[in-house]
mmCIF file of C-alpha atoms in Angstrom:
data_model
loop_
_atom_site.group_PDB
_atom_site.id
_atom_site.type_symbol
_atom_site.label_atom_id
_atom_site.label_comp_id
_atom_site.label_asym_id
_atom_site.label_seq_id
_atom_site.Cartn_x
_atom_site.Cartn_y
_atom_site.Cartn_z
ATOM 1 C CA GLY W 1 33.337 -50.885 -11.427
ATOM 2 C CA ASP W 2 31.698 -54.254 -11.456
ATOM 3 C CA PRO W 3 30.824 -55.552 -7.542
ATOM 4 C CA SER W 4 31.301 -59.055 -8.043
ATOM 5 C CA GLN W 5 34.666 -58.596 -9.203
ATOM 6 C CA VAL W 6 35.671 -56.407 -5.941
ATOM 7 C CA THR W 7 36.811 -58.204 -2.459
ATOM 8 C CA VAL W 8 37.434 -55.675 0.227
ATOM 9 C CA MET W 9 39.323 -56.390 3.177
ATOM 10 C CA GLY W 10 39.366 -54.664 6.842
ATOM 11 C CA ILE W 11 40.944 -55.360 10.289
ATOM 12 C CA SER W 12 38.922 -53.289 13.924
ATOM 13 C CA ALA W 13 36.991 -50.659 12.456
ATOM 14 C CA GLY W 14 37.871 -51.466 8.838
ATOM 15 C CA ALA W 15 36.187 -54.597 9.576
ATOM 16 C CA GLY W 16 33.088 -52.802 11.146
ATOM 17 C CA SER W 17 32.850 -50.505 8.427
ATOM 18 C CA ILE W 18 32.430 -54.189 6.123
ATOM 19 C CA ALA W 19 29.658 -54.841 8.811
ATOM 20 C CA HIS W 20 27.709 -51.732 8.207
ATOM 21 C CA GLN W 21 27.957 -52.064 4.449
ATOM 22 C CA ILE W 22 26.102 -55.837 4.740
ATOM 23 C CA THR W 23 23.274 -54.479 6.772
ATOM 24 C CA ALA W 24 23.015 -51.431 5.140
ATOM 25 C CA PHE W 25 19.239 -49.771 4.624
ATOM 26 C CA GLY W 26 18.114 -53.493 6.384
ATOM 27 C CA GLY W 27 20.271 -55.401 3.931
ATOM 28 C CA THR W 28 18.556 -54.708 1.453
ATOM 29 C CA GLY W 29 20.702 -52.331 -0.512
ATOM 30 C CA ALA W 30 23.370 -53.509 -3.511
ATOM 31 C CA VAL W 31 26.621 -54.235 -1.461
ATOM 32 C CA PRO W 32 29.660 -52.344 -3.794
ATOM 33 C CA PHE W 33 31.432 -55.754 -3.243
ATOM 34 C CA GLN W 34 31.162 -59.404 -3.698
ATOM 35 C CA ARG W 35 33.196 -61.206 -1.391
ATOM 36 C CA ALA W 36 34.973 -59.861 2.305
ATOM 37 C CA ILE W 37 37.719 -60.563 4.821
ATOM 38 C CA SER W 38 36.564 -58.943 7.816
ATOM 39 C CA GLN W 39 39.381 -59.084 11.076
ATOM 40 C CA SER W 40 38.050 -58.831 14.426
ATOM 41 C CA PRO W 41 34.759 -55.903 13.341
ATOM 42 C CA VAL W 42 34.204 -53.380 16.016
ATOM 43 C CA PHE W 43 32.763 -49.875 16.115
ATOM 44 C CA PRO W 44 32.254 -47.538 18.845
ATOM 45 C CA PRO W 45 29.110 -47.363 20.545
ATOM 46 C CA LEU W 46 26.150 -45.840 19.447
ATOM 47 C CA THR W 47 25.799 -42.901 21.467
ATOM 48 C CA SER W 48 22.538 -40.989 22.766
ATOM 49 C CA GLN W 49 21.606 -38.250 20.809
ATOM 50 C CA THR W 50 22.695 -36.128 23.934
ATOM 51 C CA THR W 51 26.041 -37.336 23.387
ATOM 52 C CA LEU W 52 26.189 -36.273 19.390
ATOM 53 C CA ASP W 53 24.848 -33.085 20.158
ATOM 54 C CA GLN W 54 27.475 -32.511 22.980
ATOM 55 C CA LEU W 55 29.963 -33.432 20.186
ATOM 56 C CA MET W 56 28.727 -31.065 17.871
ATOM 57 C CA ASN W 57 28.048 -28.256 20.235
ATOM 58 C CA LYS W 58 32.090 -28.824 20.875
ATOM 59 C CA PHE W 59 33.188 -29.033 16.910
ATOM 60 C CA VAL W 60 31.013 -26.036 16.768
ATOM 61 C CA SER W 61 32.714 -24.195 19.406
ATOM 62 C CA LEU W 62 36.262 -24.907 18.100
ATOM 63 C CA LEU W 63 35.241 -23.122 14.658
ATOM 64 C CA ASN W 64 33.898 -20.207 16.905
ATOM 65 C CA VAL W 65 30.470 -20.345 14.945
ATOM 66 C CA SER W 66 27.018 -21.430 16.425
ATOM 67 C CA THR W 67 25.606 -24.203 13.660
ATOM 68 C CA LEU W 68 26.854 -26.437 11.637
ATOM 69 C CA GLU W 69 25.511 -24.632 8.671
ATOM 70 C CA GLU W 70 28.134 -22.002 9.111
ATOM 71 C CA ALA W 71 30.884 -24.364 9.840
ATOM 72 C CA GLN W 72 29.828 -25.306 6.448
ATOM 73 C CA SER W 73 30.969 -22.077 5.105
ATOM 74 C CA LEU W 74 34.695 -22.405 6.748
ATOM 75 C CA GLN W 75 37.768 -23.299 4.962
ATOM 76 C CA THR W 76 38.647 -26.908 4.823
ATOM 77 C CA GLU W 77 41.827 -26.556 6.781
ATOM 78 C CA ALA W 78 39.872 -25.210 9.479
ATOM 79 C CA ILE W 79 37.423 -27.632 9.683
ATOM 80 C CA MET W 80 40.379 -30.269 9.400
ATOM 81 C CA GLU W 81 42.350 -28.163 12.593
ATOM 82 C CA ALA W 82 39.131 -28.105 14.844
ATOM 83 C CA ASN W 83 38.519 -32.017 13.812
ATOM 84 C CA ALA W 84 42.194 -33.084 14.813
ATOM 85 C CA LEU W 85 41.998 -30.535 17.986
ATOM 86 C CA GLN W 86 38.707 -32.397 19.311
ATOM 87 C CA ILE W 87 40.263 -36.066 18.082
ATOM 88 C CA GLY W 88 43.294 -35.374 19.499
ATOM 89 C CA ALA W 89 41.448 -34.482 23.126
ATOM 90 C CA SER W 90 39.851 -37.927 22.766
ATOM 91 C CA PRO W 91 40.249 -40.039 26.189
ATOM 92 C CA TYR W 92 42.963 -42.762 25.385
ATOM 93 C CA GLY W 93 42.206 -45.065 22.423
ATOM 94 C CA SER W 94 38.721 -43.966 21.871
ATOM 95 C CA VAL W 95 38.066 -42.684 18.546
ATOM 96 C CA THR W 96 35.637 -39.915 19.028
ATOM 97 C CA PHE W 97 33.247 -40.722 16.502
ATOM 98 C CA GLY W 98 31.743 -43.320 14.655
ATOM 99 C CA PRO W 99 28.796 -44.605 12.249
ATOM 100 C CA VAL W 100 25.456 -43.514 14.369
ATOM 101 C CA VAL W 101 21.606 -44.999 13.040
ATOM 102 C CA ASP W 102 20.675 -42.579 10.401
ATOM 103 C CA GLY W 103 16.913 -44.760 9.871
ATOM 104 C CA VAL W 104 18.525 -44.986 6.541
ATOM 105 C CA PHE W 105 21.509 -46.778 5.844
ATOM 106 C CA THR W 106 21.720 -47.426 8.688
ATOM 107 C CA PRO W 107 18.632 -48.288 9.746
ATOM 108 C CA ALA W 108 20.050 -49.892 13.222
ATOM 109 C CA SER W 109 22.969 -50.995 14.864
ATOM 110 C CA PRO W 110 24.302 -54.013 12.934
ATOM 111 C CA SER W 111 24.684 -56.130 15.910
ATOM 112 C CA LEU W 112 20.474 -55.889 15.753
ATOM 113 C CA LEU W 113 20.312 -56.655 11.995
ATOM 114 C CA LEU W 114 22.897 -59.387 11.640
ATOM 115 C CA LYS W 115 21.054 -61.185 14.885
ATOM 116 C CA GLU W 116 17.766 -60.438 13.006
ATOM 117 C CA GLY W 117 18.750 -61.656 9.392
ATOM 118 C CA LYS W 118 18.783 -58.571 7.788
ATOM 119 C CA PHE W 119 22.074 -58.015 5.667
ATOM 120 C CA ALA W 120 23.237 -59.089 2.359
ATOM 121 C CA LYS W 121 23.365 -62.863 1.817
ATOM 122 C CA ASN W 122 25.132 -63.176 -1.699
ATOM 123 C CA LEU W 123 28.374 -62.837 -0.151
ATOM 124 C CA SER W 124 31.369 -64.629 0.189
ATOM 125 C CA LEU W 125 33.001 -63.927 3.594
ATOM 126 C CA LEU W 126 36.074 -65.012 5.550
ATOM 127 C CA VAL W 127 35.418 -64.094 9.301
ATOM 128 C CA SER W 128 38.169 -63.647 11.977
ATOM 129 C CA ARG W 129 39.219 -62.171 15.335
ATOM 130 C CA THR W 130 42.380 -60.769 16.473
ATOM 131 C CA ASP W 131 43.791 -62.532 19.992
ATOM 132 C CA HIS W 132 44.486 -59.325 22.334
ATOM 133 C CA GLU W 133 43.339 -56.190 19.871
ATOM 134 C CA GLY W 134 41.912 -54.423 23.127
ATOM 135 C CA LEU W 135 45.644 -53.808 23.998
ATOM 136 C CA TRP W 136 45.917 -51.257 21.389
ATOM 137 C CA PHE W 137 42.893 -49.266 23.033
ATOM 138 C CA THR W 138 43.685 -50.426 26.610
ATOM 139 C CA PRO W 139 45.757 -47.172 28.904
ATOM 140 C CA PRO W 140 49.095 -47.528 29.852
ATOM 141 C CA TYR W 141 48.072 -46.089 33.276
ATOM 142 C CA ILE W 142 45.329 -47.837 34.780
ATOM 143 C CA ARG W 143 46.537 -49.315 38.044
ATOM 144 C CA THR W 144 43.826 -49.536 40.596
ATOM 145 C CA ASP W 145 39.940 -50.390 40.597
ATOM 146 C CA GLU W 146 39.045 -46.900 40.766
ATOM 147 C CA GLU W 147 41.089 -46.312 37.397
ATOM 148 C CA PHE W 148 39.397 -49.079 36.095
ATOM 149 C CA THR W 149 36.016 -48.207 36.797
ATOM 150 C CA LYS W 150 36.306 -44.567 35.702
ATOM 151 C CA PHE W 151 37.839 -46.313 31.935
ATOM 152 C CA VAL W 152 34.485 -48.087 32.094
ATOM 153 C CA ASN W 153 32.164 -45.297 32.831
ATOM 154 C CA ASP W 154 34.241 -42.903 30.805
ATOM 155 C CA ARG W 155 34.158 -45.522 27.863
ATOM 156 C CA ASN W 156 30.063 -45.907 28.179
ATOM 157 C CA PRO W 157 28.650 -42.290 27.905
ATOM 158 C CA GLY W 158 25.153 -42.250 30.419
ATOM 159 C CA ILE W 159 25.793 -45.973 31.990
ATOM 160 C CA SER W 160 23.421 -46.415 35.188
ATOM 161 C CA GLU W 161 25.234 -46.988 37.787
ATOM 162 C CA SER W 162 23.968 -50.074 38.588
ATOM 163 C CA ALA W 163 24.893 -51.111 34.970
ATOM 164 C CA LEU W 164 28.658 -49.736 35.862
ATOM 165 C CA ASP W 165 28.522 -51.973 39.128
ATOM 166 C CA TYR W 166 28.001 -54.806 37.275
ATOM 167 C CA ILE W 167 30.296 -54.895 34.662
ATOM 168 C CA VAL W 168 32.671 -53.806 37.376
ATOM 169 C CA ARG W 169 32.046 -55.825 39.968
ATOM 170 C CA VAL W 170 30.448 -59.531 38.457
ATOM 171 C CA LEU W 171 31.479 -59.255 34.516
ATOM 172 C CA TYR W 172 35.528 -58.027 35.205
ATOM 173 C CA PRO W 173 35.883 -58.533 39.049
ATOM 174 C CA ALA W 174 39.434 -57.343 40.290
ATOM 175 C CA VAL W 175 40.472 -60.875 41.077
ATOM 176 C CA TYR W 176 44.146 -61.999 39.630
ATOM 177 C CA ASP W 177 44.270 -65.577 40.946
ATOM 178 C CA GLY W 178 43.507 -67.359 37.752
ATOM 179 C CA SER W 179 39.727 -68.033 38.104
ATOM 180 C CA GLN W 180 39.103 -64.787 35.520
ATOM 181 C CA PRO W 181 40.330 -65.289 32.136
ATOM 182 C CA TYR W 182 43.097 -62.349 32.978
ATOM 183 C CA SER W 183 45.520 -62.224 35.132
ATOM 184 C CA ASN W 184 46.207 -58.613 36.398
ATOM 185 C CA ILE W 185 44.573 -55.074 35.761
ATOM 186 C CA VAL W 186 46.069 -54.809 32.109
ATOM 187 C CA GLN W 187 44.262 -57.786 31.300
ATOM 188 C CA ARG W 188 41.205 -57.161 32.702
ATOM 189 C CA THR W 189 41.309 -53.474 31.043
ATOM 190 C CA MET W 190 41.833 -54.922 27.688
#
């Protein structure tokens, strides 16, 4: 169809996919829409090659094969079941899989491409955010500083000890006296 007649809308990861479309090919490609409503765009942090390899190894092991090529020859139902098992075993509120930089469609993180002005500019956008969206992804069982630290560590594979310490002690300290933008551990985690 005619992209000038298309308006897309997304919230959360759906809005994150809009960001990927807008920055596709570093902003030099055609965008399949003319207008977008983007609410709280988010996508999982781009992970390391090691993490991606671990995800792939887990996936093929669930299929009882050794390579992606072997997996491609299996029935759709087996692929769907392995996918459901892998995602079902993921940490609370995580999505496990997400877009990665491929050097072509996604030449860099959309955040970086937007900052560098490498995005389609002939679009009409309505952008907003959703208050407290993080609550949807916040494990209800986090009650201690140790559980909070483990949550941050698990959500950021490969994070250094110094970066983890900075996040939990400086950026989001366990201070609930009103001096922070949160007043309890659930809000802090969110």
